[in-house]
CSV table of C-alpha atoms and ligand atoms in Angstrom, one decimal:
chain,number,residue,atom,x,y,z
A,4,MET,CA,-9.1,-19.6,5.5
A,5,THR,CA,-7.9,-16.1,5.2
A,6,VAL,CA,-4.4,-14.7,4.5
A,7,THR,CA,-3.7,-11.0,5.1
A,8,ILE,CA,-0.8,-9.3,3.4
A,9,VAL,CA,0.6,-6.3,5.1
A,10,GLY,CA,3.4,-3.9,4.2
A,11,SER,CA,5.8,-3.8,7.2
A,12,GLN,CA,7.6,-0.6,6.2
A,13,LEU,CA,6.7,2.5,4.2
A,14,GLY,CA,4.9,0.9,1.2
A,15,ASP,CA,6.6,-0.5,-1.9
A,16,GLU,CA,7.8,-3.7,-0.1
A,17,GLY,CA,6.9,-5.8,-3.2
A,18,LYS,CA,3.6,-7.0,-1.8
A,19,GLY,CA,2.3,-7.6,-5.3
A,20,ALA,CA,4.7,-10.6,-5.8
A,21,LEU,CA,3.3,-12.4,-2.8
A,22,VAL,CA,-0.3,-11.5,-3.6
A,23,ASP,CA,0.4,-13.0,-7.0
A,24,LEU,CA,2.1,-16.1,-5.6
A,25,TRP,CA,-0.4,-17.0,-2.9
A,26,GLY,CA,-3.4,-15.3,-4.6
A,27,GLY,CA,-3.4,-18.4,-6.8
A,28,ASP,CA,-4.9,-20.3,-3.8
A,29,ALA,CA,-7.4,-17.6,-3.0
A,30,ASP,CA,-10.9,-17.4,-4.5
A,31,ILE,CA,-11.3,-13.8,-3.6
A,32,VAL,CA,-8.8,-11.0,-3.2
A,33,VAL,CA,-10.0,-8.1,-1.1
A,34,ARG,CA,-8.5,-4.6,-0.8
A,35,TYR,CA,-9.5,-3.2,2.5
A,36,GLN,CA,-8.1,0.4,2.4
A,37,GLY,CA,-6.6,3.1,0.3
A,38,GLY,CA,-7.4,3.9,-3.3
A,39,ASP,CA,-5.5,4.7,-6.5
A,40,ASN,CA,-2.5,6.0,-4.5
A,41,ALA,CA,-1.3,2.3,-4.7
A,42,GLY,CA,0.3,0.9,-7.8
A,43,HIS,CA,1.1,-2.6,-8.9
A,44,THR,CA,2.3,-4.2,-12.0
A,45,VAL,CA,1.0,-7.6,-13.0
A,46,VAL,CA,2.6,-9.7,-15.6
A,47,GLU,CA,0.4,-12.5,-17.0
A,48,ASP,CA,1.2,-14.5,-20.1
A,49,GLY,CA,3.9,-12.1,-21.0
A,50,GLU,CA,1.5,-9.1,-20.9
A,51,GLU,CA,2.2,-6.3,-18.4
A,52,TYR,CA,-0.7,-4.6,-16.7
A,53,LYS,CA,-0.2,-1.5,-14.6
A,54,LEU,CA,-3.0,-1.2,-12.1
A,55,SER,CA,-3.7,1.1,-9.2
A,56,LEU,CA,-7.2,0.1,-8.2
A,57,VAL,CA,-8.3,-3.2,-9.8
A,58,PRO,CA,-7.0,-5.9,-7.5
A,59,SER,CA,-4.3,-8.0,-9.2
A,60,GLY,CA,-6.3,-11.2,-8.7
A,61,ALA,CA,-9.0,-9.8,-11.0
A,62,VAL,CA,-6.5,-10.2,-13.9
A,63,ARG,CA,-6.3,-13.9,-13.0
A,64,ASP,CA,-9.9,-15.0,-12.9
A,65,LYS,CA,-10.3,-14.3,-9.2
A,66,VAL,CA,-13.0,-12.1,-7.8
A,67,GLY,CA,-11.4,-8.7,-6.8
A,68,ILE,CA,-13.2,-6.7,-4.2
A,69,LEU,CA,-12.7,-3.1,-3.1
A,70,GLY,CA,-13.9,-3.2,0.5
A,71,ASN,CA,-15.7,-0.6,2.4
A,72,GLY,CA,-12.4,0.7,3.8
A,73,CYS,CA,-11.3,1.8,0.3
A,74,VAL,CA,-11.8,5.1,-1.3
A,75,ILE,CA,-12.6,4.6,-5.0
A,76,ASN,CA,-12.1,6.9,-7.9
A,77,PRO,CA,-14.6,5.6,-10.5
A,78,ARG,CA,-12.8,7.5,-13.3
A,79,THR,CA,-9.6,5.5,-12.6
A,80,LEU,CA,-11.5,2.3,-11.9
A,81,PHE,CA,-13.5,2.3,-15.2
A,82,SER,CA,-10.5,3.4,-17.2
A,83,GLU,CA,-8.5,0.4,-15.8
A,84,ILE,CA,-11.5,-2.0,-16.4
A,85,ASP,CA,-12.0,-0.7,-20.0
A,86,ASP,CA,-8.3,-1.0,-20.7
A,87,LEU,CA,-8.3,-4.6,-19.4
A,88,ARG,CA,-11.4,-5.4,-21.5
A,89,GLU,CA,-9.8,-4.0,-24.6
A,90,ARG,CA,-6.9,-6.3,-24.0
A,91,GLY,CA,-9.2,-9.3,-23.9
A,92,LEU,CA,-9.8,-9.8,-20.2
A,93,GLU,CA,-13.1,-9.9,-18.3
A,94,PRO,CA,-12.1,-8.7,-14.8
A,95,ASP,CA,-14.6,-9.6,-12.1
A,96,VAL,CA,-14.5,-6.5,-9.8
A,97,ARG,CA,-17.0,-5.8,-7.0
A,98,LEU,CA,-17.2,-2.6,-5.0
A,99,ALA,CA,-18.5,-2.3,-1.4
A,100,LYS,CA,-21.6,-0.1,-1.4
A,101,ARG,CA,-20.2,1.4,1.8
A,102,ALA,CA,-16.9,2.4,0.3
A,103,HIS,CA,-16.4,6.1,-0.3
A,104,VAL,CA,-16.0,7.8,-3.6
A,105,ILE,CA,-13.1,10.1,-4.6
A,106,MET,CA,-14.7,13.1,-6.3
A,107,PRO,CA,-12.9,15.6,-8.5
A,108,TYR,CA,-13.0,18.2,-5.7
A,109,HIS,CA,-11.1,15.8,-3.5
A,110,ARG,CA,-8.2,15.6,-5.9
A,111,ARG,CA,-8.2,19.4,-6.4
A,112,LEU,CA,-8.2,20.0,-2.6
A,113,ASP,CA,-5.4,17.4,-2.1
A,114,ASN,CA,-3.2,19.4,-4.5
A,115,ILE,CA,-4.2,22.8,-3.1
A,116,GLU,CA,-3.4,21.8,0.4
A,117,GLU,CA,0.0,20.3,-0.5
A,118,GLU,CA,0.7,23.5,-2.3
A,119,ALA,CA,-0.3,25.6,0.7
A,120,LYS,CA,2.1,23.7,2.9
A,121,ALA,CA,4.9,23.7,0.3
A,122,ASP,CA,7.1,26.1,2.2
A,123,SER,CA,6.7,24.4,5.6
A,124,ASP,CA,7.9,21.1,7.0
A,125,LEU,CA,4.2,20.0,7.0
A,126,THR,CA,4.2,18.9,3.4
A,127,VAL,CA,3.3,15.3,3.2
A,128,GLY,CA,4.3,14.7,-0.4
A,129,THR,CA,1.0,13.0,-1.1
A,130,THR,CA,0.3,11.2,-4.4
A,131,GLY,CA,-2.2,13.9,-5.2
A,132,ARG,CA,-5.0,11.4,-5.8
A,133,GLY,CA,-7.5,13.0,-3.3
A,134,ILE,CA,-7.1,10.2,-0.7
A,135,GLY,CA,-6.9,12.4,2.4
A,136,PRO,CA,-9.7,14.8,1.5
A,137,THR,CA,-12.0,11.8,0.8
A,138,TYR,CA,-11.3,10.1,4.1
A,139,GLU,CA,-11.8,13.6,5.8
A,140,ASP,CA,-15.3,13.7,4.3
A,141,LYS,CA,-16.0,10.1,5.4
A,142,ALA,CA,-15.1,11.0,9.0
A,143,GLY,CA,-17.0,14.3,8.6
A,144,ARG,CA,-20.1,12.5,7.5
A,145,ARG,CA,-20.4,14.4,4.3
A,146,GLY,CA,-18.9,11.8,2.0
A,147,ILE,CA,-20.4,10.2,-1.1
A,148,ARG,CA,-20.5,6.4,-1.0
A,149,VAL,CA,-20.6,3.9,-3.8
A,150,GLY,CA,-24.2,3.1,-2.8
A,151,ASP,CA,-25.2,6.8,-3.4
A,152,LEU,CA,-24.1,6.6,-7.0
A,153,LEU,CA,-26.9,4.0,-7.6
A,154,ASP,CA,-29.7,6.5,-6.9
A,155,ARG,CA,-29.6,9.8,-8.8
A,156,ASP,CA,-31.8,11.6,-6.3
A,157,VAL,CA,-29.7,10.6,-3.3
A,158,LEU,CA,-26.5,11.6,-5.2
A,159,ARG,CA,-28.1,15.0,-6.0
A,160,GLN,CA,-29.1,15.5,-2.4
A,161,ARG,CA,-25.6,14.7,-1.1
A,162,LEU,CA,-23.8,16.8,-3.7
A,163,GLU,CA,-26.1,19.8,-3.2
A,164,TYR,CA,-25.1,19.8,0.4
A,165,VAL,CA,-21.3,19.2,0.1
A,166,VAL,CA,-20.2,21.0,-3.1
A,167,PRO,CA,-21.0,24.6,-2.0
A,168,LYS,CA,-18.8,23.9,1.0
A,169,LYS,CA,-15.9,22.7,-1.2
A,170,LYS,CA,-16.4,25.7,-3.4
A,171,SER,CA,-16.2,28.1,-0.6
A,172,LEU,CA,-13.1,26.3,0.8
A,173,ILE,CA,-11.4,26.7,-2.5
A,174,GLU,CA,-12.5,30.3,-3.1
A,175,ASP,CA,-12.8,31.9,0.4
A,176,VAL,CA,-10.1,30.1,2.3
A,177,TYR,CA,-7.5,29.5,-0.4
A,178,GLY,CA,-8.5,32.4,-2.6
A,179,LEU,CA,-8.5,30.3,-5.8
A,180,GLU,CA,-11.1,29.9,-8.5
A,181,ALA,CA,-13.3,26.8,-8.3
A,182,GLY,CA,-13.7,25.0,-11.7
A,183,GLU,CA,-15.4,21.9,-13.2
A,184,GLU,CA,-14.8,20.0,-9.9
A,185,CYS,CA,-17.6,22.0,-8.3
A,186,ASP,CA,-20.1,21.9,-11.2
A,187,ILE,CA,-23.0,20.1,-9.5
A,188,GLU,CA,-25.0,19.2,-12.6
A,189,ALA,CA,-22.0,17.9,-14.5
A,190,LEU,CA,-21.0,15.8,-11.4
A,191,ILE,CA,-24.4,14.4,-11.1
A,192,ASP,CA,-24.5,13.4,-14.8
A,193,GLU,CA,-21.0,11.8,-14.7
A,194,TYR,CA,-21.3,10.0,-11.4
A,195,ALA,CA,-24.9,8.8,-11.9
A,196,GLU,CA,-23.6,7.3,-15.2
A,197,PHE,CA,-20.9,5.4,-13.2
A,198,GLY,CA,-23.7,4.2,-10.9
A,199,ARG,CA,-25.6,3.0,-13.9
A,200,ARG,CA,-22.6,0.9,-15.0
A,201,LEU,CA,-22.2,-0.5,-11.5
A,202,ARG,CA,-25.8,-1.5,-11.4
A,203,GLU,CA,-25.8,-2.9,-15.0
A,204,ASN,CA,-22.8,-5.1,-14.2
A,205,ASP,CA,-23.9,-6.1,-10.8
A,206,MET,CA,-20.7,-4.7,-9.3
A,207,ALA,CA,-21.9,-3.0,-6.1
A,208,VAL,CA,-22.2,-5.4,-3.2
A,209,ASN,CA,-22.7,-5.5,0.6
A,210,CYS,CA,-19.1,-6.5,1.1
A,211,GLY,CA,-19.4,-8.1,4.6
A,212,ASP,CA,-22.4,-10.2,3.6
A,213,PHE,CA,-20.8,-11.2,0.2
A,214,LEU,CA,-17.6,-12.3,1.9
A,215,ALA,CA,-19.3,-14.2,4.7
A,216,GLU,CA,-21.4,-16.1,2.2
A,217,ARG,CA,-18.4,-17.0,0.1
A,218,ARG,CA,-16.5,-18.1,3.2
A,219,GLU,CA,-19.4,-20.3,4.4
A,220,ALA,CA,-19.2,-21.9,1.0
A,221,GLY,CA,-15.5,-22.8,1.8
A,222,GLU,CA,-13.8,-20.2,-0.3
A,223,ASN,CA,-10.3,-18.8,0.5
A,224,VAL,CA,-10.0,-15.0,1.0
A,225,MET,CA,-6.9,-13.0,0.6
A,226,PHE,CA,-6.8,-9.5,2.1
A,227,GLU,CA,-4.4,-7.3,0.1
A,228,GLY,CA,-3.1,-4.4,2.2
A,229,ALA,CA,-1.8,-1.4,0.3
A,230,GLN,CA,0.9,1.0,1.5
A,231,GLY,CA,2.6,0.1,4.7
A,232,THR,CA,2.7,0.2,8.5
A,233,LEU,CA,4.7,3.4,8.9
A,234,ILE,CA,2.3,5.3,6.8
A,235,ASP,CA,-0.7,4.0,8.7
A,236,ILE,CA,-2.9,6.9,10.0
A,237,ASP,CA,-2.8,5.4,13.6
A,238,HIS,CA,0.5,3.6,13.7
A,239,GLY,CA,2.6,5.5,11.3
A,240,SER,CA,4.8,8.6,11.4
A,241,TYR,CA,1.9,11.1,11.7
A,242,PRO,CA,1.4,13.5,9.9
A,243,TYR,CA,3.6,11.9,7.1
A,244,VAL,CA,1.1,9.2,6.6
A,245,THR,CA,-1.7,8.1,4.3
A,246,SER,CA,-5.3,8.5,5.7
A,247,SER,CA,-6.2,4.8,6.2
A,248,ASN,CA,-5.1,1.7,8.1
A,249,PRO,CA,-2.8,-0.6,6.1
A,250,THR,CA,-2.2,-2.6,9.2
A,251,ALA,CA,-4.0,-5.9,9.8
A,252,GLY,CA,-6.8,-4.4,11.9
A,253,GLY,CA,-7.9,-2.5,8.8
A,254,ALA,CA,-8.7,-5.8,7.1
A,255,ALA,CA,-11.6,-6.3,9.6
A,256,THR,CA,-13.0,-2.8,9.6
A,257,GLY,CA,-12.4,-2.4,5.9
A,258,SER,CA,-14.1,-5.5,4.8
A,259,GLY,CA,-16.9,-6.3,7.2
A,260,LEU,CA,-15.5,-9.6,8.4
A,261,GLY,CA,-14.7,-9.7,12.1
A,262,PRO,CA,-11.2,-9.5,13.7
A,263,THR,CA,-11.6,-13.1,14.8
A,264,VAL,CA,-11.9,-14.1,11.2
A,265,VAL,CA,-8.8,-12.2,10.2
A,266,GLY,CA,-7.0,-13.3,13.3
A,267,GLN,CA,-7.8,-17.0,12.8
A,268,GLY,CA,-6.0,-16.8,9.5
A,269,GLU,CA,-2.4,-15.9,8.6
A,270,VAL,CA,-1.1,-12.4,8.7
A,271,VAL,CA,2.1,-12.1,6.6
A,272,GLY,CA,4.3,-9.0,6.9
A,273,ILE,CA,6.1,-8.1,3.7
A,274,VAL,CA,9.6,-6.8,4.3
A,275,LYS,CA,12.0,-5.3,1.8
A,276,ALA,CA,15.6,-6.3,2.6
A,277,TYR,CA,16.5,-2.6,2.8
A,278,LEU,CA,14.3,0.5,3.2
A,279,SER,CA,12.8,3.0,0.8
A,280,ARG,CA,10.5,6.0,1.4
A,281,VAL,CA,8.5,8.2,-1.0
A,282,GLY,CA,7.6,11.5,0.5
A,283,GLU,CA,8.5,13.2,3.7
A,284,GLY,CA,9.1,12.0,7.2
A,285,PRO,CA,11.9,10.6,9.4
A,286,MET,CA,14.1,7.8,8.2
A,287,PRO,CA,16.9,7.2,10.8
A,288,THR,CA,18.7,4.6,8.6
A,289,GLU,CA,18.6,6.8,5.5
A,290,LEU,CA,21.8,6.6,3.4
A,291,LYS,CA,22.5,10.3,2.9
A,292,ASP,CA,25.2,11.4,5.3
A,293,ASP,CA,28.2,11.6,2.9
A,294,ASP,CA,29.1,11.1,-0.8
A,295,ARG,CA,29.8,7.4,-0.2
A,296,GLU,CA,26.4,6.8,1.3
A,297,GLU,CA,24.7,8.8,-1.4
A,298,GLU,CA,26.5,6.7,-4.1
A,299,LEU,CA,25.4,3.5,-2.4
A,300,ALA,CA,21.8,4.8,-2.2
A,301,ASP,CA,21.9,5.7,-5.9
A,302,TYR,CA,23.2,2.2,-6.7
A,303,ILE,CA,20.5,0.5,-4.7
A,304,ARG,CA,17.8,2.8,-6.1
A,305,GLU,CA,18.8,2.0,-9.7
A,306,LYS,CA,19.2,-1.7,-9.1
A,307,GLY,CA,16.0,-2.1,-7.1
A,308,GLY,CA,14.0,0.2,-9.5
A,309,GLU,CA,13.1,2.4,-6.6
A,310,PHE,CA,11.0,5.0,-8.4
A,311,GLY,CA,7.3,5.6,-7.5
A,312,THR,CA,4.9,3.4,-9.5
A,313,VAL,CA,2.2,6.1,-9.4
A,314,THR,CA,4.2,9.3,-9.4
A,315,GLY,CA,7.6,8.2,-10.8
A,316,ARG,CA,9.4,10.0,-7.9
A,317,PRO,CA,12.8,8.7,-6.8
A,318,ARG,CA,12.5,6.9,-3.5
A,319,ARG,CA,14.8,7.7,-0.5
A,320,ILE,CA,17.0,4.7,0.4
A,321,GLY,CA,18.2,3.4,3.7
A,322,TRP,CA,19.4,0.2,5.6
A,323,LEU,CA,16.8,-2.1,7.0
A,324,ASP,CA,15.3,-0.6,10.2
A,325,ILE,CA,14.6,-3.3,12.8
A,326,PRO,CA,12.8,-1.1,15.4
A,327,MET,CA,10.4,-0.3,12.6
A,328,LEU,CA,9.8,-4.0,11.9
A,329,ARG,CA,9.4,-4.9,15.6
A,330,HIS,CA,6.7,-2.2,15.7
A,331,ALA,CA,5.0,-3.5,12.5
A,332,ALA,CA,5.1,-7.2,13.7
A,333,ARG,CA,3.3,-6.2,17.0
A,334,VAL,CA,0.7,-3.8,15.5
A,335,SER,CA,-0.4,-6.4,12.9
A,336,GLY,CA,0.4,-9.6,14.9
A,337,PHE,CA,2.4,-11.2,12.1
A,338,THR,CA,2.4,-14.9,11.8
A,339,GLY,CA,5.1,-14.9,9.2
A,340,ILE,CA,7.2,-12.7,7.0
A,341,ALA,CA,8.3,-12.6,3.4
A,342,VAL,CA,11.5,-10.8,2.6
A,343,ASN,CA,11.9,-9.2,-0.8
A,344,HIS,CA,14.8,-7.8,-2.9
A,345,LEU,CA,17.5,-9.9,-1.2
A,346,ASP,CA,19.2,-9.9,-4.6
A,347,VAL,CA,19.5,-6.1,-4.7
A,348,LEU,CA,21.9,-6.1,-1.8
A,349,ALA,CA,24.1,-8.9,-3.3
A,350,GLY,CA,27.7,-7.9,-4.2
A,351,LEU,CA,27.9,-4.9,-1.9
A,352,ASP,CA,31.0,-4.3,0.1
A,353,GLU,CA,29.1,-3.8,3.3
A,354,ILE,CA,25.7,-4.7,4.7
A,355,LYS,CA,24.2,-3.1,7.7
A,356,VAL,CA,20.9,-2.9,9.5
A,357,GLY,CA,19.6,-0.5,12.1
A,358,HIS,CA,19.4,-2.9,15.0
A,359,ALA,CA,18.2,-0.3,17.6
A,360,TYR,CA,18.0,3.4,18.1
A,361,GLU,CA,19.9,5.7,20.4
A,362,HIS,CA,17.7,8.4,21.8
A,363,ASP,CA,18.5,10.7,24.8
A,364,GLY,CA,21.4,8.5,25.7
A,365,GLU,CA,19.2,5.4,25.9
A,366,GLU,CA,19.0,2.4,23.6
A,367,ARG,CA,15.4,1.8,22.2
A,368,LEU,CA,14.2,-1.3,20.4
A,369,THR,CA,11.1,0.1,18.9
A,370,ILE,CA,9.8,3.3,17.4
A,371,PRO,CA,8.8,6.3,19.6
A,372,ALA,CA,5.2,7.4,19.4
A,373,THR,CA,5.9,10.9,18.2
A,374,THR,CA,7.4,11.8,14.9
A,375,GLU,CA,9.6,14.5,16.5
A,376,GLU,CA,11.2,12.0,18.8
A,377,TRP,CA,11.6,9.5,16.0
A,378,ALA,CA,13.4,12.1,14.0
A,379,LYS,CA,15.9,12.5,16.8
A,380,CYS,CA,16.8,8.8,16.9
A,381,GLU,CA,20.2,7.7,15.7
A,382,PRO,CA,20.5,4.2,14.4
A,383,VAL,CA,22.6,1.7,16.3
A,384,LEU,CA,24.0,-0.2,13.2
A,385,LYS,CA,24.9,-3.9,13.1
A,386,GLU,CA,27.1,-5.2,10.4
A,387,PHE,CA,26.5,-8.4,8.4
A,388,GLU,CA,28.9,-10.3,6.2
A,389,PRO,CA,28.0,-9.3,2.6
A,390,TRP,CA,26.8,-12.0,0.2
A,391,PRO,CA,28.0,-12.4,-3.4
A,392,ASP,CA,25.9,-11.9,-6.5
A,393,VAL,CA,24.9,-15.2,-7.9
A,394,ASP,CA,22.5,-16.5,-10.5
A,395,TRP,CA,19.3,-15.7,-8.7
A,396,SER,CA,17.1,-17.5,-11.3
A,397,GLU,CA,19.0,-20.6,-10.4
A,398,VAL,CA,18.5,-19.9,-6.7
A,399,ALA,CA,14.8,-19.4,-7.3
A,400,GLU,CA,14.7,-22.8,-9.0
A,401,GLU,CA,16.8,-24.7,-6.5
A,402,GLY,CA,15.2,-23.3,-3.4
A,403,TYR,CA,16.3,-22.0,0.0
A,404,ASP,CA,19.5,-23.9,0.4
A,405,ALA,CA,20.9,-22.2,-2.7
A,406,ILE,CA,20.7,-18.8,-1.0
A,407,PRO,CA,24.2,-17.7,-0.1
A,408,ASP,CA,25.1,-18.5,3.6
A,409,ALA,CA,25.6,-14.9,4.6
A,410,ALA,CA,22.2,-14.0,3.2
A,411,GLN,CA,20.7,-16.9,5.1
A,412,ASP,CA,22.3,-15.5,8.3
A,413,TYR,CA,20.6,-12.2,7.5
A,414,LEU,CA,17.2,-13.9,7.2
A,415,ASP,CA,17.8,-16.0,10.4
A,416,TYR,CA,18.5,-12.8,12.3
A,417,LEU,CA,15.3,-11.2,11.0
A,418,ALA,CA,13.2,-14.2,11.9
A,419,GLU,CA,14.7,-14.2,15.4
A,420,GLU,CA,14.3,-10.5,16.1
A,421,LEU,CA,10.6,-10.6,14.9
A,422,ASP,CA,9.9,-14.0,16.4
A,423,VAL,CA,8.2,-15.3,13.3
A,424,PRO,CA,9.2,-17.6,10.5
A,425,VAL,CA,10.2,-16.5,7.0
A,426,TYR,CA,7.6,-17.8,4.6
A,427,ALA,CA,9.2,-16.6,1.3
A,428,VAL,CA,12.2,-14.8,0.0
A,429,GLY,CA,12.1,-12.6,-3.1
A,430,VAL,CA,15.3,-12.9,-5.2
A,431,GLY,CA,14.4,-11.1,-8.4
A,432,PRO,CA,11.7,-9.0,-10.0
A,433,ASP,CA,9.9,-11.7,-11.8
A,434,ARG,CA,7.0,-13.6,-10.3
A,435,GLU,CA,8.9,-16.9,-10.5
A,436,GLN,CA,11.9,-15.5,-8.6
A,437,THR,CA,10.4,-16.1,-5.2
A,438,VAL,CA,11.7,-18.9,-3.0
A,439,GLN,CA,8.8,-20.3,-1.0
A,440,LEU,CA,9.3,-22.0,2.3
A,441,THR,CA,5.7,-22.0,3.4
A,442,ASN,CA,2.4,-21.3,1.7
A,443,PRO,CA,0.2,-19.6,4.3
A,444,PHE,CA,-2.9,-21.1,2.8
A,445,ASP,CA,-1.5,-24.5,3.7
A,446,GLU,CA,-1.0,-23.6,7.4
B,523,IMP,P1,-1.6,9.9,0.0
B,523,IMP,O1,-1.9,8.5,0.3
B,523,IMP,O2,-1.6,10.2,-1.4
B,523,IMP,O3,-2.4,10.8,0.9
B,523,IMP,O4,-0.1,10.2,0.5
B,523,IMP,C1,0.3,10.2,1.8
B,523,IMP,C2,1.7,9.6,2.0
B,523,IMP,O5,1.7,8.2,1.8
B,523,IMP,C3,2.8,10.2,1.1
B,523,IMP,O6,4.0,10.2,1.8
B,523,IMP,C4,2.8,9.2,0.0
B,523,IMP,O7,4.1,9.2,-0.7
B,523,IMP,C5,2.6,7.9,0.8
B,523,IMP,N1,2.0,6.8,-0.1
B,523,IMP,C6,0.8,6.7,-0.5
B,523,IMP,N2,0.6,5.6,-1.2
B,523,IMP,C7,1.8,5.0,-1.3
B,523,IMP,C8,2.2,3.8,-1.8
B,523,IMP,O8,1.4,3.0,-2.4
B,523,IMP,N3,3.5,3.5,-1.6
B,523,IMP,C9,4.4,4.2,-0.9
B,523,IMP,N4,4.0,5.4,-0.4
B,523,IMP,C10,2.7,5.8,-0.5
């Protein structure tokens, strides 16, 4: 049995809470795309762990895999693993040998390119972790893979080819000085040492084979998507996207199990009850048109803790965008949804959602394919009766029926529009504050 967790919006939907909740029934948790641009906080036995690469399941005695679709920065990975070990844990983390490695020159180029675009509307507002440049090298067939770190001679051969190209990009194209990120000998020493640690701890695996064997043995697999549908390189608001496929198709290509395996399982879209966005790009339901909207956005931002986990940047805030969710449900083929942060909207004077868009005098129910057209869409807002603030811990204990009626109407509307059931509702920041209607591993 597999369960795939997908972000339905722009990342930061609170996927971690559901990965935590249902991950308890998984034997293996697999990340299938992205790298240390993601960030999640895991609280276990009162201890808080801030992780960006180690899958959260690995803190809980599960096997955590970084699949071939991921881009892995070994500096971040080993620093997280060392930190967890110092705190008394023994995380079991495996890396796909086919996954690509984020090298120091990728990070440098990510920042240089953002800087170069700074005065134009092409700035993406990346996390600066080198994600885009690493996927570029993967597609350009000049990347370094995890498997290459295991053999110093192969690593040397690859770096001797690629580093002079990066150096000339930095120096000849951007007119800057290359530094330690282009020192081939230092890179070989440092990254072959990472390879030695991987070998010594038996951490590098053939991901697809590994997963297939464990599945044959009857184990449950959870695919943990990072980021969200609207920053998917294919289905997001290009070019304001990350460079991978957070949508469910990525779980197959990014792990080495087939689409039929992923498709036989459950695909759960994680929805935040409102919208947030870090970085640039259109956001038709954004709350920013007048002082009142800005005040409301500030209130939601503070109450919902809407500041980037990785970068600390304040997130832009808007009403829930239903055309975006219809798009997400289709792209990933959701079998269910989980709706988070319902408590954050409690006690407001008004609750709205963007039910549709108006564009060129026509009403549209889903997102246009070009970002320019999307930016021209005006939201057609639908009002809901606000729900009161209540003791959400009590609601979490008592279950779905304790959710205020108006909030239930909001959830019913969502389920109807997306034509899928609600599996869980997040009513607070703690792991226990999730009301579960269905456990997808039981389906
Ligand atoms: P990159 O992934 O660092 O290349 O950033 C590309 C875009 O994706 C930027 O708009 C980032 O803010 C956004 N992004 C990347 N990772 C996350 C995430 O985990 N949550 C929300 N947005 C993200």
